[in-house]
């Protein structure tokens, strides 16, 4: 009688998903570590944006952290696509790609050094950060929506969807500040405590990426087939 045996005990896709999630965690460790280190000196720096680190001696840590987040995001998306949970040309995947592209611009083009004045680099930096902040909530919501009622992936999809909405909510203070600037004329970065708001937004969005990473790890588990696929197994010819 044929005996069913597991066809695979290790999955390259799962290792990739774990690596992507680990890269996101390292981002939190690096950038969060900078904040904790600076807190030993003063809390005043928290009023400034995180990108301020790129203008000083800690640029290597900031750039490394953001690039790790880009790498982790790309890998997580690739695994979700590989496992059949998304398609490269879908709106959710394109928005996730825009998040990564925006973060890459943030690294390549440092923010304005206001001791010198505005610059083209600073304008591109601001554009990249806005693209990233807006694209990530859209990506999480769109990637999760088709799976909210799926019998296997509903729980992961719901958590991803919720953090997408939470990320959008965390962005609303910046939208409010921009609206005040348009109506009243007050500089938008003076309307809100920008450094604190940005840190809350970044933390929320990074956790959203990590939640998607956990989903990718689960989807790539050898014992759980991709959507629409048959469970992977092979038949042993030993039958007596």
PDB file of C-alpha atoms in Angstrom:
ATOM      1  CA  UNK A   1       0.000   0.000   0.000  1.00  0.00           C
ATOM      2  CA  UNK A   2       1.498   3.428  -0.947  1.00  0.00           C
ATOM      3  CA  UNK A   3       2.606   5.575   1.976  1.00  0.00           C
ATOM      4  CA  UNK A   4       2.272   9.380   1.819  1.00  0.00           C
ATOM      5  CA  UNK A   5       5.445  11.168   2.890  1.00  0.00           C
ATOM      6  CA  UNK A   6       6.210  14.891   3.082  1.00  0.00           C
ATOM      7  CA  UNK A   7       7.847  16.030  -0.145  1.00  0.00           C
ATOM      8  CA  UNK A   8       9.727  18.880   1.478  1.00  0.00           C
ATOM      9  CA  UNK A   9      10.713  19.726   5.018  1.00  0.00           C
ATOM     10  CA  UNK A  10      12.445  22.982   4.169  1.00  0.00           C
ATOM     11  CA  UNK A  11      11.154  25.825   2.046  1.00  0.00           C
ATOM     12  CA  UNK A  12      13.457  28.425   0.428  1.00  0.00           C
ATOM     13  CA  UNK A  13      10.478  30.786   0.324  1.00  0.00           C
ATOM     14  CA  UNK A  14      10.055  30.428   4.078  1.00  0.00           C
ATOM     15  CA  UNK A  15      13.713  31.213   4.689  1.00  0.00           C
ATOM     16  CA  UNK A  16      13.324  34.263   2.458  1.00  0.00           C
ATOM     17  CA  UNK A  17      10.220  35.402   4.364  1.00  0.00           C
ATOM     18  CA  UNK A  18      12.004  34.934   7.699  1.00  0.00           C
ATOM     19  CA  UNK A  19      14.944  36.923   6.359  1.00  0.00           C
ATOM     20  CA  UNK A  20      12.648  39.703   5.185  1.00  0.00           C
ATOM     21  CA  UNK A  21      10.923  39.883   8.563  1.00  0.00           C
ATOM     22  CA  UNK A  22      14.309  39.860  10.324  1.00  0.00           C
ATOM     23  CA  UNK A  23      15.468  42.796   8.172  1.00  0.00           C
ATOM     24  CA  UNK A  24      12.409  44.778   9.283  1.00  0.00           C
ATOM     25  CA  UNK A  25      13.149  43.979  12.930  1.00  0.00           C
ATOM     26  CA  UNK A  26      16.756  45.129  12.467  1.00  0.00           C
ATOM     27  CA  UNK A  27      15.414  48.443  11.162  1.00  0.00           C
ATOM     28  CA  UNK A  28      13.536  48.939  14.422  1.00  0.00           C
ATOM     29  CA  UNK A  29      16.640  48.009  16.415  1.00  0.00           C
ATOM     30  CA  UNK A  30      18.921  50.405  14.515  1.00  0.00           C
ATOM     31  CA  UNK A  31      16.697  53.465  14.294  1.00  0.00           C
ATOM     32  CA  UNK A  32      15.052  52.854  17.667  1.00  0.00           C
ATOM     33  CA  UNK A  33      18.505  52.392  19.174  1.00  0.00           C
ATOM     34  CA  UNK A  34      19.518  55.813  17.873  1.00  0.00           C
ATOM     35  CA  UNK A  35      16.548  57.409  19.609  1.00  0.00           C
ATOM     36  CA  UNK A  36      17.237  55.588  22.874  1.00  0.00           C
ATOM     37  CA  UNK A  37      20.895  56.580  22.740  1.00  0.00           C
ATOM     38  CA  UNK A  38      20.055  60.221  22.106  1.00  0.00           C
ATOM     39  CA  UNK A  39      17.499  60.163  24.919  1.00  0.00           C
ATOM     40  CA  UNK A  40      20.378  59.744  27.352  1.00  0.00           C
ATOM     41  CA  UNK A  41      21.477  63.223  26.266  1.00  0.00           C
ATOM     42  CA  UNK A  42      18.157  65.026  25.801  1.00  0.00           C
ATOM     43  CA  UNK A  43      14.617  64.443  24.609  1.00  0.00           C
ATOM     44  CA  UNK A  44      14.671  67.613  22.474  1.00  0.00           C
ATOM     45  CA  UNK A  45      15.906  65.751  19.394  1.00  0.00           C
ATOM     46  CA  UNK A  46      12.651  63.761  19.301  1.00  0.00           C
ATOM     47  CA  UNK A  47      10.937  66.933  18.132  1.00  0.00           C
ATOM     48  CA  UNK A  48      12.933  66.675  14.904  1.00  0.00           C
ATOM     49  CA  UNK A  49      12.257  64.209  12.127  1.00  0.00           C
ATOM     50  CA  UNK A  50      14.016  60.857  11.993  1.00  0.00           C
ATOM     51  CA  UNK A  51      15.689  61.898   8.726  1.00  0.00           C
ATOM     52  CA  UNK A  52      17.700  64.428  10.739  1.00  0.00           C
ATOM     53  CA  UNK A  53      20.074  61.569  11.551  1.00  0.00           C
ATOM     54  CA  UNK A  54      21.180  61.547   7.897  1.00  0.00           C
ATOM     55  CA  UNK A  55      22.707  65.006   8.364  1.00  0.00           C
ATOM     56  CA  UNK A  56      25.095  63.976  11.117  1.00  0.00           C
ATOM     57  CA  UNK A  57      27.509  61.288  12.250  1.00  0.00           C
ATOM     58  CA  UNK A  58      24.735  58.684  12.548  1.00  0.00           C
ATOM     59  CA  UNK A  59      23.892  58.702   8.864  1.00  0.00           C
ATOM     60  CA  UNK A  60      25.343  55.191   8.422  1.00  0.00           C
ATOM     61  CA  UNK A  61      22.862  53.795  10.972  1.00  0.00           C
ATOM     62  CA  UNK A  62      19.895  55.660   9.489  1.00  0.00           C
ATOM     63  CA  UNK A  63      20.723  54.666   5.906  1.00  0.00           C
ATOM     64  CA  UNK A  64      21.394  51.048   6.873  1.00  0.00           C
ATOM     65  CA  UNK A  65      18.130  50.829   8.786  1.00  0.00           C
ATOM     66  CA  UNK A  66      16.028  52.257   5.968  1.00  0.00           C
ATOM     67  CA  UNK A  67      17.712  50.088   3.329  1.00  0.00           C
ATOM     68  CA  UNK A  68      17.086  47.015   5.480  1.00  0.00           C
ATOM     69  CA  UNK A  69      13.428  48.018   5.599  1.00  0.00           C
ATOM     70  CA  UNK A  70      13.404  48.348   1.792  1.00  0.00           C
ATOM     71  CA  UNK A  71      15.049  44.944   1.396  1.00  0.00           C
ATOM     72  CA  UNK A  72      12.684  43.304   3.871  1.00  0.00           C
ATOM     73  CA  UNK A  73       9.636  44.834   2.182  1.00  0.00           C
ATOM     74  CA  UNK A  74      10.712  43.666  -1.281  1.00  0.00           C
ATOM     75  CA  UNK A  75      11.388  40.130  -0.050  1.00  0.00           C
ATOM     76  CA  UNK A  76       8.074  39.927   1.827  1.00  0.00           C
ATOM     77  CA  UNK A  77       6.160  41.061  -1.255  1.00  0.00           C
ATOM     78  CA  UNK A  78       8.057  38.579  -3.432  1.00  0.00           C
ATOM     79  CA  UNK A  79       7.117  35.712  -1.115  1.00  0.00           C
ATOM     80  CA  UNK A  80       3.462  36.758  -1.021  1.00  0.00           C
ATOM     81  CA  UNK A  81       3.446  36.799  -4.821  1.00  0.00           C
ATOM     82  CA  UNK A  82       5.340  33.501  -5.024  1.00  0.00           C
ATOM     83  CA  UNK A  83       2.803  31.851  -2.721  1.00  0.00           C
ATOM     84  CA  UNK A  84      -0.140  33.097  -4.768  1.00  0.00           C
ATOM     85  CA  UNK A  85      -1.432  35.655  -2.283  1.00  0.00           C
ATOM     86  CA  UNK A  86      -0.801  38.591  -4.619  1.00  0.00           C
ATOM     87  CA  UNK A  87       0.138  39.362  -8.218  1.00  0.00           C
ATOM     88  CA  UNK A  88       2.941  41.651  -9.300  1.00  0.00           C
ATOM     89  CA  UNK A  89       0.643  43.808 -11.398  1.00  0.00           C
ATOM     90  CA  UNK A  90      -2.051  44.167  -8.712  1.00  0.00           C
ATOM     91  CA  UNK A  91      -2.728  47.554  -7.141  1.00  0.00           C
ATOM     92  CA  UNK A  92      -1.639  46.271  -3.728  1.00  0.00           C
ATOM     93  CA  UNK A  93       1.723  45.046  -5.038  1.00  0.00           C
ATOM     94  CA  UNK A  94       2.300  48.283  -6.947  1.00  0.00           C
ATOM     95  CA  UNK A  95       1.555  50.304  -3.818  1.00  0.00           C
ATOM     96  CA  UNK A  96       3.933  48.121  -1.777  1.00  0.00           C
ATOM     97  CA  UNK A  97       6.587  48.685  -4.462  1.00  0.00           C
ATOM     98  CA  UNK A  98       5.949  52.435  -4.291  1.00  0.00           C
ATOM     99  CA  UNK A  99       6.569  52.271  -0.528  1.00  0.00           C
ATOM    100  CA  UNK A 100       9.977  50.691  -1.161  1.00  0.00           C
ATOM    101  CA  UNK A 101      10.798  53.140  -3.957  1.00  0.00           C
ATOM    102  CA  UNK A 102       9.877  56.115  -1.775  1.00  0.00           C
ATOM    103  CA  UNK A 103      12.102  54.876   1.052  1.00  0.00           C
ATOM    104  CA  UNK A 104      14.967  54.419  -1.405  1.00  0.00           C
ATOM    105  CA  UNK A 105      14.637  58.067  -2.450  1.00  0.00           C
ATOM    106  CA  UNK A 106      14.725  59.051   1.225  1.00  0.00           C
ATOM    107  CA  UNK A 107      18.143  57.401   1.553  1.00  0.00           C
ATOM    108  CA  UNK A 108      19.629  58.613  -1.728  1.00  0.00           C
ATOM    109  CA  UNK A 109      18.504  62.222  -1.243  1.00  0.00           C
ATOM    110  CA  UNK A 110      18.995  63.579   2.311  1.00  0.00           C
ATOM    111  CA  UNK A 111      16.559  66.093   3.732  1.00  0.00           C
ATOM    112  CA  UNK A 112      17.182  69.832   3.703  1.00  0.00           C
ATOM    113  CA  UNK A 113      19.913  71.103   5.966  1.00  0.00           C
ATOM    114  CA  UNK A 114      18.180  74.279   7.062  1.00  0.00           C
ATOM    115  CA  UNK A 115      21.447  75.771   8.301  1.00  0.00           C
ATOM    116  CA  UNK A 116      22.295  76.005   4.582  1.00  0.00           C
ATOM    117  CA  UNK A 117      18.834  76.354   3.066  1.00  0.00           C
ATOM    118  CA  UNK A 118      16.437  74.476   0.763  1.00  0.00           C
ATOM    119  CA  UNK A 119      17.833  72.165  -1.900  1.00  0.00           C
ATOM    120  CA  UNK A 120      16.737  69.865  -4.715  1.00  0.00           C
ATOM    121  CA  UNK A 121      17.834  66.900  -2.612  1.00  0.00           C
ATOM    122  CA  UNK A 122      15.549  68.015   0.203  1.00  0.00           C
ATOM    123  CA  UNK A 123      12.582  68.386  -2.159  1.00  0.00           C
ATOM    124  CA  UNK A 124      13.100  64.883  -3.571  1.00  0.00           C
ATOM    125  CA  UNK A 125      13.501  63.547  -0.035  1.00  0.00           C
ATOM    126  CA  UNK A 126      10.178  65.059   0.996  1.00  0.00           C
ATOM    127  CA  UNK A 127       8.479  63.677  -2.122  1.00  0.00           C
ATOM    128  CA  UNK A 128       9.880  60.183  -1.448  1.00  0.00           C
ATOM    129  CA  UNK A 129       8.757  60.206   2.169  1.00  0.00           C
ATOM    130  CA  UNK A 130       5.241  61.327   1.232  1.00  0.00           C
ATOM    131  CA  UNK A 131       4.992  58.604  -1.418  1.00  0.00           C
ATOM    132  CA  UNK A 132       6.127  55.985   1.101  1.00  0.00           C
ATOM    133  CA  UNK A 133       3.823  57.154   3.903  1.00  0.00           C
ATOM    134  CA  UNK A 134       0.770  57.209   1.630  1.00  0.00           C
ATOM    135  CA  UNK A 135       1.542  54.026  -0.330  1.00  0.00           C
ATOM    136  CA  UNK A 136       2.051  51.697   2.635  1.00  0.00           C
ATOM    137  CA  UNK A 137      -1.492  51.927   4.114  1.00  0.00           C
ATOM    138  CA  UNK A 138      -2.946  51.528   0.613  1.00  0.00           C
ATOM    139  CA  UNK A 139      -0.760  48.473   0.009  1.00  0.00           C
ATOM    140  CA  UNK A 140      -1.737  46.733   3.254  1.00  0.00           C
ATOM    141  CA  UNK A 141      -5.464  47.299   2.732  1.00  0.00           C
ATOM    142  CA  UNK A 142      -5.450  46.185  -0.913  1.00  0.00           C
ATOM    143  CA  UNK A 143      -3.265  43.120  -0.309  1.00  0.00           C
ATOM    144  CA  UNK A 144      -5.440  41.966   2.579  1.00  0.00           C
ATOM    145  CA  UNK A 145      -8.912  42.697   1.214  1.00  0.00           C
ATOM    146  CA  UNK A 146      -9.300  39.638  -1.095  1.00  0.00           C
ATOM    147  CA  UNK A 147      -8.474  37.278   1.792  1.00  0.00           C
ATOM    148  CA  UNK A 148     -10.582  38.722   4.610  1.00  0.00           C
ATOM    149  CA  UNK A 149     -13.101  35.858   4.385  1.00  0.00           C
ATOM    150  CA  UNK A 150     -10.717  33.141   3.286  1.00  0.00           C
ATOM    151  CA  UNK A 151     -10.949  30.058   5.545  1.00  0.00           C
ATOM    152  CA  UNK A 152      -7.150  29.738   5.738  1.00  0.00           C
ATOM    153  CA  UNK A 153      -5.797  33.290   5.560  1.00  0.00           C
ATOM    154  CA  UNK A 154      -8.573  35.397   7.067  1.00  0.00           C
ATOM    155  CA  UNK A 155      -6.770  35.968  10.388  1.00  0.00           C
ATOM    156  CA  UNK A 156      -3.547  37.132   8.741  1.00  0.00           C
ATOM    157  CA  UNK A 157      -5.469  39.251   6.254  1.00  0.00           C
ATOM    158  CA  UNK A 158      -7.494  40.937   8.973  1.00  0.00           C
ATOM    159  CA  UNK A 159      -4.406  41.878  10.994  1.00  0.00           C
ATOM    160  CA  UNK A 160      -2.740  43.226   7.865  1.00  0.00           C
ATOM    161  CA  UNK A 161      -5.906  45.151   6.964  1.00  0.00           C
ATOM    162  CA  UNK A 162      -6.203  46.609  10.482  1.00  0.00           C
ATOM    163  CA  UNK A 163      -2.629  47.846  10.519  1.00  0.00           C
ATOM    164  CA  UNK A 164      -3.175  49.344   7.090  1.00  0.00           C
ATOM    165  CA  UNK A 165      -6.087  51.335   8.477  1.00  0.00           C
ATOM    166  CA  UNK A 166      -4.093  52.233  11.593  1.00  0.00           C
ATOM    167  CA  UNK A 167      -1.252  53.496   9.415  1.00  0.00           C
ATOM    168  CA  UNK A 168      -3.694  55.663   7.472  1.00  0.00           C
ATOM    169  CA  UNK A 169      -5.044  57.036  10.756  1.00  0.00           C
ATOM    170  CA  UNK A 170      -1.515  57.794  11.976  1.00  0.00           C
ATOM    171  CA  UNK A 171      -0.962  59.855   8.823  1.00  0.00           C
ATOM    172  CA  UNK A 172      -3.997  62.106   9.380  1.00  0.00           C
ATOM    173  CA  UNK A 173      -2.192  64.623  11.674  1.00  0.00           C
ATOM    174  CA  UNK A 174       0.206  65.401   8.812  1.00  0.00           C
ATOM    175  CA  UNK A 175      -2.737  65.837   6.422  1.00  0.00           C
ATOM    176  CA  UNK A 176      -4.347  68.171   8.963  1.00  0.00           C
ATOM    177  CA  UNK A 177      -1.140  70.206   9.192  1.00  0.00           C
ATOM    178  CA  UNK A 178      -0.957  70.497   5.389  1.00  0.00           C
ATOM    179  CA  UNK A 179      -4.607  71.623   5.304  1.00  0.00           C
ATOM    180  CA  UNK A 180      -3.942  74.280   7.951  1.00  0.00           C
ATOM    181  CA  UNK A 181      -0.981  75.483   5.909  1.00  0.00           C
ATOM    182  CA  UNK A 182      -3.167  75.752   2.813  1.00  0.00           C
ATOM    183  CA  UNK A 183      -5.963  77.629   4.610  1.00  0.00           C
ATOM    184  CA  UNK A 184      -4.166  79.754   7.194  1.00  0.00           C
ATOM    185  CA  UNK A 185      -0.618  79.855   5.873  1.00  0.00           C
ATOM    186  CA  UNK A 186       1.102  78.523   8.991  1.00  0.00           C
ATOM    187  CA  UNK A 187       4.076  76.328   8.127  1.00  0.00           C
ATOM    188  CA  UNK A 188       2.725  72.787   8.273  1.00  0.00           C
ATOM    189  CA  UNK A 189       5.677  71.452  10.268  1.00  0.00           C
ATOM    190  CA  UNK A 190       4.878  73.981  12.991  1.00  0.00           C
ATOM    191  CA  UNK A 191       1.231  72.956  13.310  1.00  0.00           C
ATOM    192  CA  UNK A 192       2.019  69.603  14.931  1.00  0.00           C
ATOM    193  CA  UNK A 193       4.937  68.158  16.942  1.00  0.00           C
ATOM    194  CA  UNK A 194       6.344  66.695  13.725  1.00  0.00           C
ATOM    195  CA  UNK A 195       9.074  64.539  15.228  1.00  0.00           C
ATOM    196  CA  UNK A 196       6.682  62.738  17.586  1.00  0.00           C
ATOM    197  CA  UNK A 197       3.990  62.356  14.927  1.00  0.00           C
ATOM    198  CA  UNK A 198       6.455  61.003  12.379  1.00  0.00           C
ATOM    199  CA  UNK A 199       7.851  58.459  14.839  1.00  0.00           C
ATOM    200  CA  UNK A 200       4.362  57.203  15.631  1.00  0.00           C
ATOM    201  CA  UNK A 201       3.579  56.967  11.906  1.00  0.00           C
ATOM    202  CA  UNK A 202       6.829  55.181  11.062  1.00  0.00           C
ATOM    203  CA  UNK A 203       6.413  52.731  13.931  1.00  0.00           C
ATOM    204  CA  UNK A 204       2.861  51.919  12.846  1.00  0.00           C
ATOM    205  CA  UNK A 205       3.854  51.389   9.226  1.00  0.00           C
ATOM    206  CA  UNK A 206       6.906  49.292  10.074  1.00  0.00           C
ATOM    207  CA  UNK A 207       4.778  47.060  12.301  1.00  0.00           C
ATOM    208  CA  UNK A 208       2.298  46.759   9.402  1.00  0.00           C
ATOM    209  CA  UNK A 209       5.132  45.508   7.169  1.00  0.00           C
ATOM    210  CA  UNK A 210       6.170  43.076   9.893  1.00  0.00           C
ATOM    211  CA  UNK A 211       2.597  41.757  10.141  1.00  0.00           C
ATOM    212  CA  UNK A 212       2.660  41.162   6.378  1.00  0.00           C
ATOM    213  CA  UNK A 213       5.994  39.432   6.916  1.00  0.00           C
ATOM    214  CA  UNK A 214       4.462  37.060   9.454  1.00  0.00           C
ATOM    215  CA  UNK A 215       1.776  36.289   6.877  1.00  0.00           C
ATOM    216  CA  UNK A 216       4.454  35.561   4.274  1.00  0.00           C
ATOM    217  CA  UNK A 217       6.263  33.224   6.694  1.00  0.00           C
ATOM    218  CA  UNK A 218       3.042  31.329   7.366  1.00  0.00           C
ATOM    219  CA  UNK A 219       2.194  31.124   3.657  1.00  0.00           C
ATOM    220  CA  UNK A 220       5.638  29.747   2.823  1.00  0.00           C
ATOM    221  CA  UNK A 221       5.483  26.957   5.388  1.00  0.00           C
ATOM    222  CA  UNK A 222       6.027  23.618   3.584  1.00  0.00           C
ATOM    223  CA  UNK A 223       2.995  22.083   5.271  1.00  0.00           C
ATOM    224  CA  UNK A 224       0.668  24.827   3.957  1.00  0.00           C
ATOM    225  CA  UNK A 225       0.142  24.835   0.184  1.00  0.00           C
ATOM    226  CA  UNK A 226      -0.238  28.011  -1.810  1.00  0.00           C
ATOM    227  CA  UNK A 227      -3.811  29.089  -2.603  1.00  0.00           C
ATOM    228  CA  UNK A 228      -5.281  26.851  -5.284  1.00  0.00           C
ATOM    229  CA  UNK A 229      -2.446  24.344  -5.065  1.00  0.00           C
ATOM    230  CA  UNK A 230      -2.629  20.749  -3.946  1.00  0.00           C
ATOM    231  CA  UNK A 231      -0.764  19.694  -0.806  1.00  0.00           C
ATOM    232  CA  UNK A 232       2.787  18.736  -1.675  1.00  0.00           C
ATOM    233  CA  UNK A 233       3.496  15.041  -1.111  1.00  0.00           C
ATOM    234  CA  UNK A 234       5.074  12.080  -2.804  1.00  0.00           C
ATOM    235  CA  UNK A 235       4.231   8.422  -2.806  1.00  0.00           C
ATOM    236  CA  UNK A 236       6.688   5.866  -1.605  1.00  0.00           C
ATOM    237  CA  UNK A 237       6.895   2.723  -3.642  1.00  0.00           C
ATOM    238  CA  UNK A 238       7.480   0.626  -0.541  1.00  0.00           C
ATOM    239  CA  UNK A 239       4.249  -1.306  -0.173  1.00  0.00           C
ATOM    240  CA  UNK A 240       4.012  -4.607   1.524  1.00  0.00           C
TER     241      UNK A 240
END
